[in-house]
mmCIF file of C-alpha atoms in Angstrom:
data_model
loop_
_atom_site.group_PDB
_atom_site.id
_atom_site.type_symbol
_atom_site.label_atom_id
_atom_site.label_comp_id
_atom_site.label_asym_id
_atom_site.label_seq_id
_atom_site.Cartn_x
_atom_site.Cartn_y
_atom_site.Cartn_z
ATOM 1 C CA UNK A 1 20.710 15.109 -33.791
ATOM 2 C CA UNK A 2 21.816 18.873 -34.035
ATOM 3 C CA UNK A 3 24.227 19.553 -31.148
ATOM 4 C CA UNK A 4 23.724 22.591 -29.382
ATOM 5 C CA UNK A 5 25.961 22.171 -26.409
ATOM 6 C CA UNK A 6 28.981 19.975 -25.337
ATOM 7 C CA UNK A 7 29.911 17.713 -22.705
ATOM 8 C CA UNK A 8 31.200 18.715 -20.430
ATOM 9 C CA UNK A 9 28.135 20.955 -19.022
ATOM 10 C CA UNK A 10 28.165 23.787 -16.501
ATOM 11 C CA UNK A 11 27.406 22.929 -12.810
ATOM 12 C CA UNK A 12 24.610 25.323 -12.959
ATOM 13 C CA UNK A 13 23.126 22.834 -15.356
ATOM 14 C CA UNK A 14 23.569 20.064 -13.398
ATOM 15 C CA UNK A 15 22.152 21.361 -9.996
ATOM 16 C CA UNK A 16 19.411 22.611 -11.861
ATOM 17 C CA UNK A 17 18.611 18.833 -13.219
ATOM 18 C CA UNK A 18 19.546 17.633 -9.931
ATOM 19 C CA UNK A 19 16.690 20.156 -8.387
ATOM 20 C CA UNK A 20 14.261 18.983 -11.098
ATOM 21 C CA UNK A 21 14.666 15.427 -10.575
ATOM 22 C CA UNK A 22 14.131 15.786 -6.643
ATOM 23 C CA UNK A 23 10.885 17.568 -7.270
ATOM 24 C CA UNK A 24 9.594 15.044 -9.413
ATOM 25 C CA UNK A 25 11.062 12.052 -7.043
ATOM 26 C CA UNK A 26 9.879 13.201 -4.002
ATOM 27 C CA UNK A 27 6.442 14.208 -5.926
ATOM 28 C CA UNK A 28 6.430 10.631 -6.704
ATOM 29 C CA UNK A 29 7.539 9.091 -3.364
ATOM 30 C CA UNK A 30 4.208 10.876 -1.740
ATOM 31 C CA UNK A 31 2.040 9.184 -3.914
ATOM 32 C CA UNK A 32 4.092 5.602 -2.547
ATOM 33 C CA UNK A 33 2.623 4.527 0.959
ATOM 34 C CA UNK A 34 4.785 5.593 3.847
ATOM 35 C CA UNK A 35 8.099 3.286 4.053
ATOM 36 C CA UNK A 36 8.346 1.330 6.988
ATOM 37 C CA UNK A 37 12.060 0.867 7.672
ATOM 38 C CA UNK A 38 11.648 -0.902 11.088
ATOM 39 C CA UNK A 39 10.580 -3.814 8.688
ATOM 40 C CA UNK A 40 14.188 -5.048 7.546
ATOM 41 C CA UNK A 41 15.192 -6.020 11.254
ATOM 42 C CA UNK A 42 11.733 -8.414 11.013
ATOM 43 C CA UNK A 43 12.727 -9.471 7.810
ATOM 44 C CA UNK A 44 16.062 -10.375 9.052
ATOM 45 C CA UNK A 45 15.867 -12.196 12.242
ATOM 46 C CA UNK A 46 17.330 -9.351 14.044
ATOM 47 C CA UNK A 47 13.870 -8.377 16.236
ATOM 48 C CA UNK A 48 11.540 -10.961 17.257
ATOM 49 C CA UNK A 49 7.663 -9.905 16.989
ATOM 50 C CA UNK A 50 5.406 -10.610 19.631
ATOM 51 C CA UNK A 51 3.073 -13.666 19.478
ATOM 52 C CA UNK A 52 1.125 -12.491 21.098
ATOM 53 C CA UNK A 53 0.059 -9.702 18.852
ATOM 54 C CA UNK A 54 -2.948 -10.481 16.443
ATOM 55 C CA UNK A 55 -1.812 -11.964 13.230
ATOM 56 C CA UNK A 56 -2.776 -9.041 11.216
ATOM 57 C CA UNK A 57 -0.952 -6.387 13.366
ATOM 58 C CA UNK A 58 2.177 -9.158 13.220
ATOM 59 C CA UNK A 59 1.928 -9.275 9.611
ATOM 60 C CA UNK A 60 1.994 -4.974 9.109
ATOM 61 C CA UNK A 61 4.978 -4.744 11.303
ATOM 62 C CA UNK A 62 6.908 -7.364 9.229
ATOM 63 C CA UNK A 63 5.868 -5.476 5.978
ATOM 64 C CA UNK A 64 7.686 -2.699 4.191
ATOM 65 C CA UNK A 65 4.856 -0.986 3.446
ATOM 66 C CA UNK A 66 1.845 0.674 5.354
ATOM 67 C CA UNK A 67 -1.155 0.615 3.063
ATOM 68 C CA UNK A 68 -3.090 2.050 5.298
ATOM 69 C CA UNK A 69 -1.891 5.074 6.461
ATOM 70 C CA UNK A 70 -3.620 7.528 4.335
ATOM 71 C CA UNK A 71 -7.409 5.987 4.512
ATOM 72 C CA UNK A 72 -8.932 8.190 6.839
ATOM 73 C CA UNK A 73 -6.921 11.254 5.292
ATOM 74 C CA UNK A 74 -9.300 12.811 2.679
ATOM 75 C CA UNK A 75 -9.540 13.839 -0.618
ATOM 76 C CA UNK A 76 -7.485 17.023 -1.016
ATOM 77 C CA UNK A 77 -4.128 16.126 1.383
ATOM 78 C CA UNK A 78 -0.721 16.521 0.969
ATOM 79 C CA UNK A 79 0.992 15.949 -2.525
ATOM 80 C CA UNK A 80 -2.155 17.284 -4.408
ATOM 81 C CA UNK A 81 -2.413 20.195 -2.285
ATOM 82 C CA UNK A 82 0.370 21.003 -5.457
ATOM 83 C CA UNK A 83 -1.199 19.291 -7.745
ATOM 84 C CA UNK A 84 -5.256 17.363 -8.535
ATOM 85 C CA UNK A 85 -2.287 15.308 -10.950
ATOM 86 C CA UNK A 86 0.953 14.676 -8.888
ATOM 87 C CA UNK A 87 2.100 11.057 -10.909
ATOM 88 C CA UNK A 88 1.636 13.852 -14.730
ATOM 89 C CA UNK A 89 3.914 16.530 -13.076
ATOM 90 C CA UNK A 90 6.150 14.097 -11.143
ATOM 91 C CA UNK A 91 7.007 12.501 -14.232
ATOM 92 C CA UNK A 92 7.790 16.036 -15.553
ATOM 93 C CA UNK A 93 9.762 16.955 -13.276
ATOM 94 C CA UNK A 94 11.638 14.157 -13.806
ATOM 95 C CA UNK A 95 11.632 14.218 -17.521
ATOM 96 C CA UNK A 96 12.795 18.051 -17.285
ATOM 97 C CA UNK A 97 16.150 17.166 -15.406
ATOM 98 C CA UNK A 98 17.076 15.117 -18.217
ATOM 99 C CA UNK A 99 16.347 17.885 -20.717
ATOM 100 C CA UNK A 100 18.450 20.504 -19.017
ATOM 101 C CA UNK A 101 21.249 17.743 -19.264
ATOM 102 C CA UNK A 102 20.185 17.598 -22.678
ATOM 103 C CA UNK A 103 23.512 18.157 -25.485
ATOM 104 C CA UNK A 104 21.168 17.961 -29.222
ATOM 105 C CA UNK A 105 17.749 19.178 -29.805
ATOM 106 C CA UNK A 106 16.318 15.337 -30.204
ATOM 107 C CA UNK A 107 16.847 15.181 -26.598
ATOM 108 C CA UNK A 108 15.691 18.320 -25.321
ATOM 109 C CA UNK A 109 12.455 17.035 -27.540
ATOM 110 C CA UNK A 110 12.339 13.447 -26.076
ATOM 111 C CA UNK A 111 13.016 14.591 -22.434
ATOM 112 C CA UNK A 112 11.353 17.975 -22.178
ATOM 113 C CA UNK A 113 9.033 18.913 -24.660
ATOM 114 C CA UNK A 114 7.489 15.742 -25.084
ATOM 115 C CA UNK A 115 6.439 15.148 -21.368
ATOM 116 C CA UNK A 116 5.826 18.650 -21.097
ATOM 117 C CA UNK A 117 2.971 18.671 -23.596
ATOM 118 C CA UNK A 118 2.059 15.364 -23.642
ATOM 119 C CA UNK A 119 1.320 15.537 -19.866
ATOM 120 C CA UNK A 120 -0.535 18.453 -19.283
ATOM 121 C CA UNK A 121 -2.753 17.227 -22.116
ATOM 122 C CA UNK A 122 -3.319 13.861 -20.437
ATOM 123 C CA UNK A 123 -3.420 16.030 -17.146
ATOM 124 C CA UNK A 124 -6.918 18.294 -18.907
ATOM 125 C CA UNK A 125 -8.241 15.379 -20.332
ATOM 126 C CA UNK A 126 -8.382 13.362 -17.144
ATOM 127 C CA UNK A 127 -9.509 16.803 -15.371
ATOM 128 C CA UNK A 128 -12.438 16.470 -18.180
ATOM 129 C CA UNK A 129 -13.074 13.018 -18.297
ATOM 130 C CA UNK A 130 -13.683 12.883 -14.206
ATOM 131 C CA UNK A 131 -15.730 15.653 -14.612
ATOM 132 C CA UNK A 132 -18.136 14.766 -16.903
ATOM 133 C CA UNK A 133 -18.447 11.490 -15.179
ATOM 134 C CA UNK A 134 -18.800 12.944 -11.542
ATOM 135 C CA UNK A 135 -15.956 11.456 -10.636
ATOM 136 C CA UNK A 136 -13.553 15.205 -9.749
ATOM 137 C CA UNK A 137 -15.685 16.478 -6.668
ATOM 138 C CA UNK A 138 -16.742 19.910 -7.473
ATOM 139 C CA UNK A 139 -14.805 20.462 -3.856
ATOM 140 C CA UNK A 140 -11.624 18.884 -5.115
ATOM 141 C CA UNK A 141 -11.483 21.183 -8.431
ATOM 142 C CA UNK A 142 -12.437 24.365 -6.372
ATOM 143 C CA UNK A 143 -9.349 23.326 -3.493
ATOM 144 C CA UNK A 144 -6.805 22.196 -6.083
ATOM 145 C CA UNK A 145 -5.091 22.872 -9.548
ATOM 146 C CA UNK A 146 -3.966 20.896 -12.414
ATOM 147 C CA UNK A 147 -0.894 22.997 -12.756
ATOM 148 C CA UNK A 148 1.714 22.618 -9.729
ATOM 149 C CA UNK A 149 1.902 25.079 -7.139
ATOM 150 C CA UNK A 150 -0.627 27.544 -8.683
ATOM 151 C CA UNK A 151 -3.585 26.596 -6.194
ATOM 152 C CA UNK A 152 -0.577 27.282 -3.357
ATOM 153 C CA UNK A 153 0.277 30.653 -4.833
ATOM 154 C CA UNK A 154 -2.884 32.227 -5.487
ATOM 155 C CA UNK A 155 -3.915 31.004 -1.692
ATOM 156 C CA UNK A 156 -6.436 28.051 -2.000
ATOM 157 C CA UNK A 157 -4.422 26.409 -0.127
ATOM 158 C CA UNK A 158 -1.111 26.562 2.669
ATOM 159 C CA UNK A 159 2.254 25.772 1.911
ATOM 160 C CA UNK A 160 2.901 25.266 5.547
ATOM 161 C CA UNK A 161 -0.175 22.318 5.751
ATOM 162 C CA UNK A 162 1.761 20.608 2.935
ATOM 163 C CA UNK A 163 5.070 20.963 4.580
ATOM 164 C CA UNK A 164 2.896 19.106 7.725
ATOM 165 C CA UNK A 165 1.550 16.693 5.293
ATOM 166 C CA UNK A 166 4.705 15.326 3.587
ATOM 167 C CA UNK A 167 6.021 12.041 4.212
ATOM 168 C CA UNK A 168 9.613 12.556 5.758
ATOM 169 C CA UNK A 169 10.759 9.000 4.581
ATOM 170 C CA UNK A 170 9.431 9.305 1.562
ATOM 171 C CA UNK A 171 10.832 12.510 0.923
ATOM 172 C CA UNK A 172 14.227 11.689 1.421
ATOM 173 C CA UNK A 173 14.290 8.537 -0.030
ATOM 174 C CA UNK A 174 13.357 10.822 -3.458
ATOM 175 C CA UNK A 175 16.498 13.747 -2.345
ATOM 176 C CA UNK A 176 18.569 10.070 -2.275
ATOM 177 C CA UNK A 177 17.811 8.841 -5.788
ATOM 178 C CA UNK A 178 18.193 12.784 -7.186
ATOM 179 C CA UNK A 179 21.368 12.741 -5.574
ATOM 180 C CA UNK A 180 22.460 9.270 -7.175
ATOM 181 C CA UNK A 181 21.584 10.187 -10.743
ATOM 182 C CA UNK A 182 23.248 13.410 -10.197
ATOM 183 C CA UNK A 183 26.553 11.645 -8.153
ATOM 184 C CA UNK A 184 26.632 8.518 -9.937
ATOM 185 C CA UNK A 185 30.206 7.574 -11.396
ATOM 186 C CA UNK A 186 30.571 7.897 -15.841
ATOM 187 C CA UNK A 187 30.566 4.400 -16.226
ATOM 188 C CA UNK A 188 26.469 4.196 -14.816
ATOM 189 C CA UNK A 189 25.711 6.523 -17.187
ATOM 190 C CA UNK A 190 23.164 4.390 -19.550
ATOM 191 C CA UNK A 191 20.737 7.506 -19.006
ATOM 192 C CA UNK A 192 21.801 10.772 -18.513
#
């Protein structure tokens, strides 16, 4: 493809990609249910569980996973307080750290414009299909936005209740794997 910028690239560039990958990763990681990390000492012998427990209760300590946790929270909470499509603009995000890496125009069009357009058409037409089929609660499309952040700026809803809302582990687990792809030594370097 037609090279429009050489290796290598400015460290501007790469905190920027580094910036975009976190948002989409942790955008991502909130849609995950919350990590339970006291599960590896189960899983290894290291901490006994009580017998005595039900078997059920027993059984969601040992796992690494809470699937629960977010039954009883709603339908407009946390993550798509940015977005009514946080897995379309997650991905984006994502897809947009590789395109600032980007060194020809066939990857700034595979990584950014590509994702960029194909998702926020997938993102209306899910917006219309849920509509017409009563699916999108006529409260969750007055409380939310497709587009990130826009139902946060013009005030529908409160930065400071998603900052509440977020899940910590989660979170960082995302910052972790931004800070891999952006740390991670030449020779890993399958994918930019």
């Amino acid at each position: 493809g037609l090279e429009f910028r050489s290796a290598p690239l400015p460290i501007s560039a790469r905190f920027a990609a580094f910036l975009l990958r976190a948002a989409g990763l942790v955008t991502l990681g909130q849609l995950a249910p919350p990590l339970n990390l006291n599960a590896a000492t189960i899983a290894l012998g290291l901490e006994e569980v009580n017998k005595e427990l039900p078997a059920e209760v027993r059984g969601a300590m040992g796992c690494p996973f809470d699937f629960n946790a977010y039954k009883d929270r709603g339908e407009v909470y946390g993550i798509t307080r940015v977005s009514r499509r946080p897995e379309l603009f997650g991905l984006l995000f994502l897809s947009l750290g590789g395109a600032v890496l980007a060194t020809t125009a066939t990857q700034v069009a595979f990584y950014g414009v590509g994702p960029a357009v194909c998702f926020t058409i997938l993102g209306m037409h899910s917006d219309r299909t849920q509509r017409m089929n009563g699916q999108l609660s006529e409260t969750k499309e007055r409380e939310t936005s497709l587009l990130p952040f826009v139902a946060i700026m013009d005030g529908r809803q409160s930065l400071s209740q998603l900052l509440s809302e977020v899940d910590p582990v989660n979170a960082s687990v995302g910052l972790g794997l931004a800070g891999f792809f952006a740390l991670r030594p030449h020779w890993m370097r399958w994918v930019r």
